[in-house]
C-alpha positions as YAML, in Angstrom:
chain: A
units: angstrom
residues:
- id: 1
  name: MET
  ca: [108.43, 105.91, 98.88]
- id: 2
  name: GLU
  ca: [108.99, 107.03, 95.30]
- id: 3
  name: ALA
  ca: [106.52, 104.48, 93.95]
- id: 4
  name: ALA
  ca: [103.85, 105.67, 96.38]
- id: 5
  name: LEU
  ca: [104.44, 109.28, 95.35]
- id: 6
  name: CYS
  ca: [104.18, 108.35, 91.67]
- id: 7
  name: ASP
  ca: [100.93, 106.51, 92.40]
- id: 8
  name: LEU
  ca: [99.60, 109.59, 94.19]
- id: 9
  name: VAL
  ca: [100.51, 111.84, 91.25]
- id: 10
  name: LEU
  ca: [98.79, 109.45, 88.85]
- id: 11
  name: CYS
  ca: [95.66, 109.28, 91.03]
- id: 12
  name: VAL
  ca: [95.44, 113.08, 91.28]
- id: 13
  name: TRP
  ca: [95.90, 113.36, 87.50]
- id: 14
  name: ALA
  ca: [93.15, 110.81, 86.81]
- id: 15
  name: ALA
  ca: [90.85, 112.42, 89.37]
- id: 16
  name: GLY
  ca: [91.44, 115.79, 87.74]
- id: 17
  name: TRP
  ca: [90.32, 114.54, 84.33]
- id: 18
  name: THR
  ca: [87.33, 112.75, 85.84]
- id: 19
  name: LEU
  ca: [86.36, 115.85, 87.79]
- id: 20
  name: LEU
  ca: [86.76, 118.03, 84.72]
- id: 21
  name: LEU
  ca: [84.32, 115.87, 82.78]
- id: 22
  name: ALA
  ca: [81.86, 115.76, 85.68]
- id: 23
  name: LEU
  ca: [82.02, 119.53, 86.12]
- id: 24
  name: ALA
  ca: [81.38, 120.02, 82.42]
- id: 25
  name: VAL
  ca: [78.31, 117.79, 82.59]
- id: 26
  name: ILE
  ca: [76.81, 119.47, 85.66]
- id: 27
  name: ASP
  ca: [77.81, 122.94, 84.44]
- id: 28
  name: ALA
  ca: [79.88, 123.99, 87.46]
- id: 29
  name: PRO
  ca: [82.63, 126.20, 86.06]
- id: 30
  name: ALA
  ca: [83.75, 127.53, 89.46]
- id: 31
  name: MET
  ca: [85.72, 124.36, 90.22]
- id: 32
  name: MET
  ca: [87.23, 123.88, 86.76]
- id: 33
  name: PRO
  ca: [90.49, 125.71, 87.61]
- id: 34
  name: VAL
  ca: [91.11, 123.24, 90.43]
- id: 35
  name: SER
  ca: [90.46, 120.35, 88.08]
- id: 36
  name: LEU
  ca: [92.79, 121.79, 85.46]
- id: 37
  name: LEU
  ca: [95.56, 122.16, 88.07]
- id: 38
  name: MET
  ca: [95.03, 118.53, 89.03]
- id: 39
  name: THR
  ca: [95.54, 117.46, 85.41]
- id: 40
  name: LEU
  ca: [98.89, 119.29, 85.41]
- id: 41
  name: THR
  ca: [100.17, 117.44, 88.48]
- id: 42
  name: PRO
  ca: [102.53, 115.13, 86.51]
- id: 43
  name: SER
  ca: [104.16, 118.16, 84.86]
- id: 44
  name: PHE
  ca: [104.65, 119.86, 88.22]
- id: 45
  name: TYR
  ca: [106.06, 116.64, 89.69]
- id: 46
  name: ALA
  ca: [108.52, 116.17, 86.84]
- id: 47
  name: ALA
  ca: [109.63, 119.81, 87.08]
- id: 48
  name: ALA
  ca: [110.22, 119.48, 90.81]
- id: 49
  name: ARG
  ca: [112.18, 116.26, 90.32]
- id: 50
  name: ARG
  ca: [114.26, 117.91, 87.58]
- id: 51
  name: GLN
  ca: [115.18, 120.81, 89.86]
- id: 52
  name: LEU
  ca: [116.10, 118.52, 92.75]
- id: 53
  name: HIS
  ca: [118.20, 116.39, 90.40]
- id: 54
  name: GLN
  ca: [120.04, 119.42, 89.03]
- id: 55
  name: ARG
  ca: [120.79, 120.64, 92.55]
- id: 56
  name: GLY
  ca: [122.20, 117.23, 93.42]
- id: 57
  name: LEU
  ca: [119.63, 116.58, 96.13]
- id: 58
  name: LEU
  ca: [118.36, 113.38, 94.53]
- id: 59
  name: ARG
  ca: [119.14, 111.17, 91.60]
- id: 60
  name: CYS
  ca: [116.53, 110.80, 88.90]
- id: 61
  name: ASP
  ca: [117.45, 108.43, 86.09]
- id: 62
  name: TRP
  ca: [114.15, 108.70, 84.22]
- id: 63
  name: LEU
  ca: [114.45, 112.40, 83.39]
- id: 64
  name: ALA
  ca: [116.22, 111.58, 80.13]
- id: 65
  name: ALA
  ca: [113.15, 109.64, 79.03]
- id: 66
  name: LEU
  ca: [111.04, 112.81, 79.29]
- id: 67
  name: GLN
  ca: [113.17, 114.72, 76.80]
- id: 68
  name: SER
  ca: [112.20, 114.72, 73.17]
- id: 69
  name: PRO
  ca: [114.55, 112.83, 70.83]
- id: 70
  name: GLN
  ca: [115.61, 116.14, 69.25]
- id: 71
  name: ASN
  ca: [116.94, 117.48, 72.57]
- id: 72
  name: ARG
  ca: [119.07, 114.45, 73.49]
...
């Protein structure tokens, strides 16, 4: 289940960047906010996982890998 969710997040992220480029080429700025939100999907996903981990609702071992070396 987690692997499928990670794949979905990655697909939405890639689609967001692709859509952003396409919208820039066809000059359609009305949809650019949606595309920009799609590119931020991995950040939203990581933030949600971090909150669930801190609440003890799930275990997330890879959160330490997201921290910068200075914060460890």
